[in-house]
CSV table of C-alpha atoms in Angstrom, one decimal:
chain,number,residue,atom,x,y,z
A,987,UNK,CA,-44.0,41.3,-25.3
A,988,UNK,CA,-44.0,37.6,-25.0
A,989,UNK,CA,-44.0,35.6,-28.3
A,990,UNK,CA,-46.2,32.5,-27.9
A,991,UNK,CA,-45.3,29.5,-29.9
A,992,UNK,CA,-47.4,26.3,-30.2
A,993,UNK,CA,-45.8,23.1,-31.6
A,994,UNK,CA,-48.3,20.7,-33.2
A,995,UNK,CA,-47.6,17.0,-33.2
A,996,UNK,CA,-50.1,14.6,-34.8
A,997,UNK,CA,-49.8,11.0,-33.6
A,998,UNK,CA,-51.4,7.7,-34.4
A,999,UNK,CA,-50.4,4.7,-32.3
A,1000,UNK,CA,-46.8,5.7,-32.3
A,1001,UNK,CA,-44.8,5.4,-29.0
A,1002,UNK,CA,-42.0,7.2,-30.8
A,1003,UNK,CA,-43.7,10.4,-30.0
A,1004,UNK,CA,-41.8,10.2,-26.7
A,1005,UNK,CA,-38.5,10.7,-28.4
A,1006,UNK,CA,-39.9,13.7,-30.2
A,1007,UNK,CA,-41.2,15.3,-27.1
A,1008,UNK,CA,-37.9,14.7,-25.2
A,1009,UNK,CA,-35.9,16.3,-27.9
A,1010,UNK,CA,-38.2,19.4,-27.6
A,1011,UNK,CA,-37.3,19.4,-23.9
A,1012,UNK,CA,-33.7,20.1,-24.8
A,1013,UNK,CA,-34.5,23.2,-26.9
A,1014,UNK,CA,-32.9,26.5,-26.2
A,1015,UNK,CA,-36.0,28.8,-25.8
A,1016,UNK,CA,-35.1,32.5,-26.4
A,1017,UNK,CA,-35.9,35.1,-23.8
A,1018,UNK,CA,-39.5,36.4,-24.2
A,1019,UNK,CA,-40.7,33.2,-25.8
A,1020,UNK,CA,-43.4,31.0,-24.3
A,1021,UNK,CA,-43.6,27.4,-25.6
A,1022,UNK,CA,-46.5,25.0,-25.6
A,1023,UNK,CA,-46.9,21.6,-27.3
A,1024,UNK,CA,-50.2,20.3,-28.8
A,1025,UNK,CA,-50.4,16.5,-29.2
A,1026,UNK,CA,-53.3,15.5,-31.5
A,1027,UNK,CA,-54.1,11.8,-31.1
A,1028,UNK,CA,-55.8,10.6,-34.2
A,1029,UNK,CA,-56.7,7.1,-33.0
A,1030,UNK,CA,-60.3,6.1,-32.5
A,1031,UNK,CA,-59.5,5.5,-28.8
A,1032,UNK,CA,-57.3,7.9,-26.9
A,1033,UNK,CA,-54.4,5.5,-27.0
A,1034,UNK,CA,-51.7,8.1,-26.5
A,1035,UNK,CA,-53.2,9.8,-23.5
A,1036,UNK,CA,-51.5,7.8,-20.8
A,1037,UNK,CA,-48.1,8.2,-22.3
A,1038,UNK,CA,-48.5,12.0,-22.9
A,1039,UNK,CA,-49.7,12.5,-19.3
A,1040,UNK,CA,-46.8,10.5,-17.9
A,1041,UNK,CA,-44.3,12.6,-19.9
A,1042,UNK,CA,-45.9,15.9,-19.1
A,1043,UNK,CA,-44.6,16.2,-15.6
A,1044,UNK,CA,-41.0,15.9,-16.7
A,1045,UNK,CA,-41.0,18.3,-19.6
A,1046,UNK,CA,-40.3,22.1,-19.3
A,1047,UNK,CA,-43.3,23.2,-21.3
A,1048,UNK,CA,-47.1,23.0,-21.2
A,1049,UNK,CA,-48.6,20.1,-23.1
A,1050,UNK,CA,-52.1,20.2,-24.5
A,1051,UNK,CA,-53.4,16.7,-25.4
A,1052,UNK,CA,-56.3,16.6,-28.0
A,1053,UNK,CA,-58.2,13.5,-28.9
A,1054,UNK,CA,-59.4,13.9,-32.4
A,1055,UNK,CA,-60.6,10.7,-33.9
A,1056,UNK,CA,-60.2,9.1,-36.3
A,1057,UNK,CA,-57.9,7.6,-38.9
A,1058,UNK,CA,-57.5,10.9,-40.9
A,1059,UNK,CA,-54.4,13.0,-40.6
A,1060,UNK,CA,-56.2,16.1,-41.8
A,1061,UNK,CA,-58.5,15.9,-38.8
A,1062,UNK,CA,-55.5,15.8,-36.5
A,1063,UNK,CA,-53.8,18.7,-38.3
A,1064,UNK,CA,-56.9,20.8,-38.2
A,1065,UNK,CA,-57.3,20.0,-34.4
A,1066,UNK,CA,-53.8,21.5,-33.9
A,1067,UNK,CA,-54.8,24.6,-35.8
A,1068,UNK,CA,-58.0,24.9,-33.7
A,1069,UNK,CA,-56.2,24.4,-30.4
A,1070,UNK,CA,-53.4,26.8,-31.3
A,1071,UNK,CA,-53.5,30.2,-29.6
A,1072,UNK,CA,-50.0,31.5,-30.1
A,1073,UNK,CA,-48.3,33.8,-32.6
A,1074,UNK,CA,-46.8,30.8,-34.4
A,1075,UNK,CA,-47.7,27.2,-34.9
A,1076,UNK,CA,-44.9,24.8,-35.8
A,1077,UNK,CA,-45.9,21.4,-37.2
A,1078,UNK,CA,-43.7,18.3,-36.5
A,1079,UNK,CA,-44.0,14.6,-37.3
A,1080,UNK,CA,-43.8,12.0,-34.5
A,1081,UNK,CA,-41.8,9.4,-36.4
A,1082,UNK,CA,-39.0,9.7,-33.9
A,1083,UNK,CA,-38.3,13.1,-35.4
A,1084,UNK,CA,-35.8,15.0,-33.2
A,1085,UNK,CA,-34.4,18.6,-33.4
A,1086,UNK,CA,-31.3,20.3,-32.2
A,1087,UNK,CA,-31.1,22.9,-29.4
A,1088,UNK,CA,-31.0,25.9,-31.8
A,1089,UNK,CA,-34.0,24.6,-33.9
A,1090,UNK,CA,-36.5,27.1,-32.5
A,1091,UNK,CA,-34.1,30.0,-32.7
A,1092,UNK,CA,-33.4,29.3,-36.4
A,1093,UNK,CA,-37.1,29.2,-37.3
A,1094,UNK,CA,-37.8,32.5,-35.4
A,1095,UNK,CA,-34.8,34.2,-37.0
A,1096,UNK,CA,-36.0,33.5,-40.6
A,1097,UNK,CA,-39.7,34.2,-39.7
A,1098,UNK,CA,-38.7,37.6,-38.3
A,1099,UNK,CA,-36.3,38.5,-41.1
A,1100,UNK,CA,-38.7,37.5,-43.9
A,1101,UNK,CA,-42.1,38.2,-42.4
A,1102,UNK,CA,-43.2,35.1,-44.4
A,1103,UNK,CA,-46.5,33.5,-43.8
A,1104,UNK,CA,-44.9,30.1,-43.6
A,1105,UNK,CA,-41.3,28.9,-43.1
A,1106,UNK,CA,-40.1,25.4,-44.0
A,1107,UNK,CA,-37.2,23.6,-42.3
A,1108,UNK,CA,-35.5,20.6,-43.8
A,1109,UNK,CA,-36.3,17.0,-42.7
A,1110,UNK,CA,-33.1,15.0,-42.9
A,1111,UNK,CA,-33.4,11.2,-43.2
A,1112,UNK,CA,-31.4,9.0,-40.9
A,1113,UNK,CA,-30.9,5.5,-42.4
A,1114,UNK,CA,-30.4,2.2,-40.7
A,1115,UNK,CA,-27.4,0.2,-41.8
A,1116,UNK,CA,-29.8,-2.4,-43.2
A,1117,UNK,CA,-31.2,0.2,-45.7
A,1118,UNK,CA,-30.1,-0.4,-49.3
A,1119,UNK,CA,-26.9,1.3,-50.1
A,1120,UNK,CA,-28.3,3.1,-53.1
A,1121,UNK,CA,-31.0,4.6,-50.9
A,1122,UNK,CA,-28.4,5.8,-48.3
A,1123,UNK,CA,-26.1,7.2,-51.0
A,1124,UNK,CA,-28.8,9.0,-52.9
A,1125,UNK,CA,-30.7,10.2,-49.7
A,1126,UNK,CA,-34.1,9.5,-51.2
A,1127,UNK,CA,-36.1,10.3,-48.1
A,1128,UNK,CA,-34.9,13.7,-46.9
A,1129,UNK,CA,-37.3,16.6,-47.6
A,1130,UNK,CA,-36.5,20.1,-48.6
A,1131,UNK,CA,-38.5,22.7,-50.4
A,1132,UNK,CA,-38.6,23.0,-54.2
A,1133,UNK,CA,-37.7,26.4,-55.5
A,1134,UNK,CA,-39.1,27.5,-58.9
A,1135,UNK,CA,-38.3,30.9,-60.4
A,1136,UNK,CA,-37.0,32.0,-57.0
A,1137,UNK,CA,-40.2,31.1,-55.2
A,1138,UNK,CA,-41.4,28.3,-53.0
A,1139,UNK,CA,-44.9,27.4,-54.2
A,1140,UNK,CA,-45.8,24.6,-51.9
A,1141,UNK,CA,-44.7,22.9,-48.7
A,1142,UNK,CA,-45.0,20.1,-46.3
A,1143,UNK,CA,-45.9,19.6,-42.6
A,1144,UNK,CA,-43.0,17.5,-41.3
A,1145,UNK,CA,-41.1,20.7,-40.1
A,1146,UNK,CA,-42.9,23.9,-40.8
A,1147,UNK,CA,-43.8,27.2,-39.1
A,1148,UNK,CA,-47.1,29.0,-39.7
A,1149,UNK,CA,-47.7,32.7,-38.8
A,1150,UNK,CA,-51.1,32.5,-37.2
A,1151,UNK,CA,-51.9,36.2,-37.6
A,1152,UNK,CA,-51.5,35.9,-41.4
A,1153,UNK,CA,-54.6,36.6,-43.4
A,1154,UNK,CA,-53.8,33.6,-45.6
A,1155,UNK,CA,-53.3,31.3,-42.6
A,1156,UNK,CA,-56.2,32.3,-40.4
A,1157,UNK,CA,-59.2,30.0,-41.1
A,1158,UNK,CA,-57.4,27.8,-43.5
A,1159,UNK,CA,-57.8,24.1,-43.0
A,1160,UNK,CA,-56.5,20.8,-44.4
A,1161,UNK,CA,-58.6,18.8,-46.8
A,1162,UNK,CA,-60.4,15.9,-45.1
A,1163,UNK,CA,-60.7,14.2,-48.5
A,1164,UNK,CA,-56.8,13.8,-48.6
A,1165,UNK,CA,-56.4,12.8,-45.0
A,1166,UNK,CA,-55.8,9.1,-45.8
A,1167,UNK,CA,-54.1,9.3,-49.1
A,1168,UNK,CA,-51.5,12.0,-48.1
A,1169,UNK,CA,-50.9,15.1,-50.1
A,1170,UNK,CA,-53.1,17.2,-47.7
A,1171,UNK,CA,-50.0,19.4,-46.9
A,1172,UNK,CA,-49.1,19.9,-50.6
A,1173,UNK,CA,-52.7,21.0,-51.2
A,1174,UNK,CA,-52.7,23.3,-48.2
A,1175,UNK,CA,-49.5,25.1,-49.0
A,1176,UNK,CA,-50.2,25.3,-52.7
A,1177,UNK,CA,-53.5,27.1,-51.9
A,1178,UNK,CA,-51.8,29.3,-49.4
A,1179,UNK,CA,-49.3,30.4,-52.0
A,1180,UNK,CA,-52.0,31.0,-54.6
A,1181,UNK,CA,-53.8,33.2,-52.1
A,1182,UNK,CA,-50.8,35.5,-51.9
A,1183,UNK,CA,-48.9,33.8,-49.1
A,1184,UNK,CA,-45.1,33.8,-49.0
A,1185,UNK,CA,-43.2,30.7,-48.0
A,1186,UNK,CA,-39.6,31.0,-46.8
A,1187,UNK,CA,-36.9,28.5,-46.0
A,1188,UNK,CA,-34.8,28.0,-42.8
A,1189,UNK,CA,-32.0,25.6,-43.7
A,1190,UNK,CA,-30.7,25.7,-40.1
A,1191,UNK,CA,-34.0,24.6,-38.6
A,1192,UNK,CA,-33.4,20.9,-39.4
A,1193,UNK,CA,-35.3,18.0,-38.0
A,1194,UNK,CA,-33.9,14.5,-38.2
A,1195,UNK,CA,-36.1,11.5,-38.8
A,1196,UNK,CA,-35.2,7.8,-38.9
A,1197,UNK,CA,-36.4,5.8,-41.9
A,1198,UNK,CA,-38.3,2.8,-40.7
A,1199,UNK,CA,-37.8,-0.6,-42.4
A,1200,UNK,CA,-41.4,-0.4,-43.8
A,1201,UNK,CA,-40.4,2.7,-45.8
A,1202,UNK,CA,-36.9,1.6,-46.8
A,1203,UNK,CA,-37.9,0.1,-50.1
A,1204,UNK,CA,-38.2,1.1,-53.7
A,1205,UNK,CA,-41.9,0.0,-53.7
A,1206,UNK,CA,-42.7,2.5,-50.9
A,1207,UNK,CA,-40.9,5.3,-52.8
A,1208,UNK,CA,-42.8,4.5,-56.0
A,1209,UNK,CA,-46.1,4.8,-54.2
A,1210,UNK,CA,-45.1,8.0,-52.5
A,1211,UNK,CA,-43.8,9.6,-55.7
A,1212,UNK,CA,-46.9,8.6,-57.7
A,1213,UNK,CA,-49.2,10.0,-55.1
A,1214,UNK,CA,-47.2,13.2,-55.0
A,1215,UNK,CA,-47.5,13.5,-58.7
A,1216,UNK,CA,-51.3,12.9,-58.5
A,1217,UNK,CA,-51.7,15.8,-56.0
A,1218,UNK,CA,-49.5,18.1,-58.2
A,1219,UNK,CA,-51.4,17.2,-61.3
A,1220,UNK,CA,-54.8,17.7,-59.7
A,1221,UNK,CA,-53.8,21.1,-58.5
A,1222,UNK,CA,-52.3,22.1,-61.9
A,1223,UNK,CA,-55.5,21.1,-63.7
A,1224,UNK,CA,-57.9,22.9,-61.5
A,1225,UNK,CA,-59.8,25.6,-63.4
A,1226,UNK,CA,-57.9,25.1,-66.6
A,1227,UNK,CA,-59.4,24.9,-70.1
A,1228,UNK,CA,-59.5,21.5,-71.9
A,1229,UNK,CA,-56.7,22.7,-74.3
A,1230,UNK,CA,-54.5,23.7,-71.4
A,1231,UNK,CA,-55.2,20.4,-69.6
A,1232,UNK,CA,-54.3,18.4,-72.8
A,1233,UNK,CA,-51.0,20.4,-73.1
A,1234,UNK,CA,-50.2,19.7,-69.4
A,1235,UNK,CA,-50.9,16.0,-69.9
A,1236,UNK,CA,-48.7,15.8,-72.9
A,1237,UNK,CA,-45.9,17.7,-71.2
A,1238,UNK,CA,-46.1,15.5,-68.1
A,1239,UNK,CA,-46.2,12.3,-70.2
A,1240,UNK,CA,-43.1,13.5,-72.2
A,1241,UNK,CA,-41.2,14.2,-69.0
A,1242,UNK,CA,-42.2,10.7,-67.7
A,1243,UNK,CA,-40.9,9.1,-70.9
A,1244,UNK,CA,-37.6,11.0,-70.8
A,1245,UNK,CA,-37.0,10.0,-67.1
A,1246,UNK,CA,-37.8,6.4,-67.8
A,1247,UNK,CA,-35.4,6.5,-70.8
A,1248,UNK,CA,-32.7,8.1,-68.6
A,1249,UNK,CA,-33.3,5.3,-66.0
A,1250,UNK,CA,-32.6,2.7,-68.8
A,1251,UNK,CA,-29.4,4.6,-69.8
A,1252,UNK,CA,-28.2,4.7,-66.2
A,1253,UNK,CA,-28.9,1.0,-65.6
A,1254,UNK,CA,-25.5,0.3,-64.0
A,1255,UNK,CA,-25.7,3.2,-61.5
A,1256,UNK,CA,-28.4,2.3,-58.9
A,1257,UNK,CA,-28.6,5.9,-57.5
A,1258,UNK,CA,-29.0,7.5,-61.0
A,1259,UNK,CA,-31.3,4.8,-62.3
A,1260,UNK,CA,-33.6,4.9,-59.3
A,1261,UNK,CA,-33.6,8.7,-59.1
A,1262,UNK,CA,-34.6,8.9,-62.8
A,1263,UNK,CA,-37.2,6.1,-62.5
A,1264,UNK,CA,-38.8,7.8,-59.5
A,1265,UNK,CA,-38.9,11.1,-61.3
A,1266,UNK,CA,-40.7,9.3,-64.1
A,1267,UNK,CA,-43.2,7.8,-61.6
A,1268,UNK,CA,-43.8,11.3,-60.3
A,1269,UNK,CA,-44.6,12.7,-63.8
A,1270,UNK,CA,-46.8,9.6,-64.5
A,1271,UNK,CA,-48.7,10.4,-61.3
A,1272,UNK,CA,-49.1,13.9,-62.5
A,1273,UNK,CA,-50.8,12.7,-65.7
A,1274,UNK,CA,-53.2,10.6,-63.5
A,1275,UNK,CA,-53.9,13.6,-61.4
A,1276,UNK,CA,-54.6,15.8,-64.5
A,1277,UNK,CA,-57.0,13.2,-65.8
A,1278,UNK,CA,-58.9,13.2,-62.5
A,1279,UNK,CA,-57.7,10.0,-61.0
A,1280,UNK,CA,-58.0,10.4,-57.2
A,1281,UNK,CA,-54.9,10.0,-55.0
A,1282,UNK,CA,-54.1,6.5,-54.0
A,1283,UNK,CA,-54.5,5.8,-50.2
A,1284,UNK,CA,-51.2,5.3,-48.3
A,1285,UNK,CA,-52.1,5.9,-44.7
A,1286,UNK,CA,-54.6,5.2,-42.0
A,1287,UNK,CA,-57.2,2.5,-41.5
A,1288,UNK,CA,-60.9,2.3,-42.0
A,1289,UNK,CA,-62.8,3.6,-39.0
A,1290,UNK,CA,-64.5,0.8,-37.1
A,1291,UNK,CA,-68.2,0.4,-37.8
A,1292,UNK,CA,-69.0,1.0,-34.2
A,1293,UNK,CA,-67.2,4.4,-34.2
A,1294,UNK,CA,-69.8,7.1,-33.9
A,1295,UNK,CA,-70.0,9.1,-37.2
A,1296,UNK,CA,-69.4,12.4,-35.4
A,1297,UNK,CA,-66.1,11.0,-34.1
A,1298,UNK,CA,-65.0,10.2,-37.6
A,1299,UNK,CA,-65.3,13.7,-38.9
A,1300,UNK,CA,-64.9,16.0,-35.9
A,1301,UNK,CA,-61.9,17.0,-33.8
A,1302,UNK,CA,-63.1,17.8,-30.3
A,1303,UNK,CA,-60.8,18.8,-27.4
A,1304,UNK,CA,-60.5,15.8,-25.1
A,1305,UNK,CA,-58.3,17.1,-22.4
A,1306,UNK,CA,-55.5,19.4,-21.4
A,1307,UNK,CA,-52.2,18.7,-19.6
A,1308,UNK,CA,-50.2,21.2,-17.6
A,1309,UNK,CA,-48.1,18.7,-15.5
A,1310,UNK,CA,-51.3,16.9,-14.7
A,1311,UNK,CA,-54.7,16.5,-16.3
A,1312,UNK,CA,-57.2,19.3,-16.1
A,1313,UNK,CA,-60.7,19.3,-17.5
A,1314,UNK,CA,-61.1,20.7,-21.0
């Protein structure tokens, strides 16, 4: 039987999506596997349409272009889920993220061996020579799953496979409320795990992603860690008693204090100092999340006032490409 795999790529005014698609064109596709790529354009206008159509004729797989306005990454992720019709959906980022020829094979191998509901692959940062040395030495931007007590309890969408037939995946969607702050993927996978879903790890299914200059700063990392802490704290605090909430706040505050103290002790080692400081920021964000402070906004723009309200919240199919455009 043919195994059908959809790859979902969410894009927002990024011509780098071309590099991502071209790397997929070099994949080794195992026998009996049918591949299709879904590109979800989250801009108010279908700004990526012309580029995707131009690329479609030269790539060895079907491309489905979906215009899903606007300015909210959760709308785009949900559009990929709605358009997917395969056995698996693999989410990728379009920040010039590229994969090796065996990437798909590695994902399928772990998915088949574990029967997990979701499989995470590592996202390996590629630093420019202009990036701070401490950042390159400490590799602060790469993403790998966190294992606690032998289990992976949450995940991310930069390089992840979902089993679409899974009961905990079917019908599950990303939170629109988190679509501009970030953290929608943490929220999604945490709830998937709580519903009984199993998350596995495929270390060989690596994606490589350049770190742009706008993210190669300590300030950007601070914002990212604080927001991550907020999401974690909010999820931990859901449905807990006031006493349990107070204990969690005290524990997170103590961890933050310890990390900031460690940063002071490690003042002469930039890697250790910044690692400890950022861990402290993460725990400080957790305190904020536990106290109900909403996630800070990191991404997207406000939708223009002349954008129809329906376009701000829905994710309609705009078109479909199979070498050329066909009506939806």
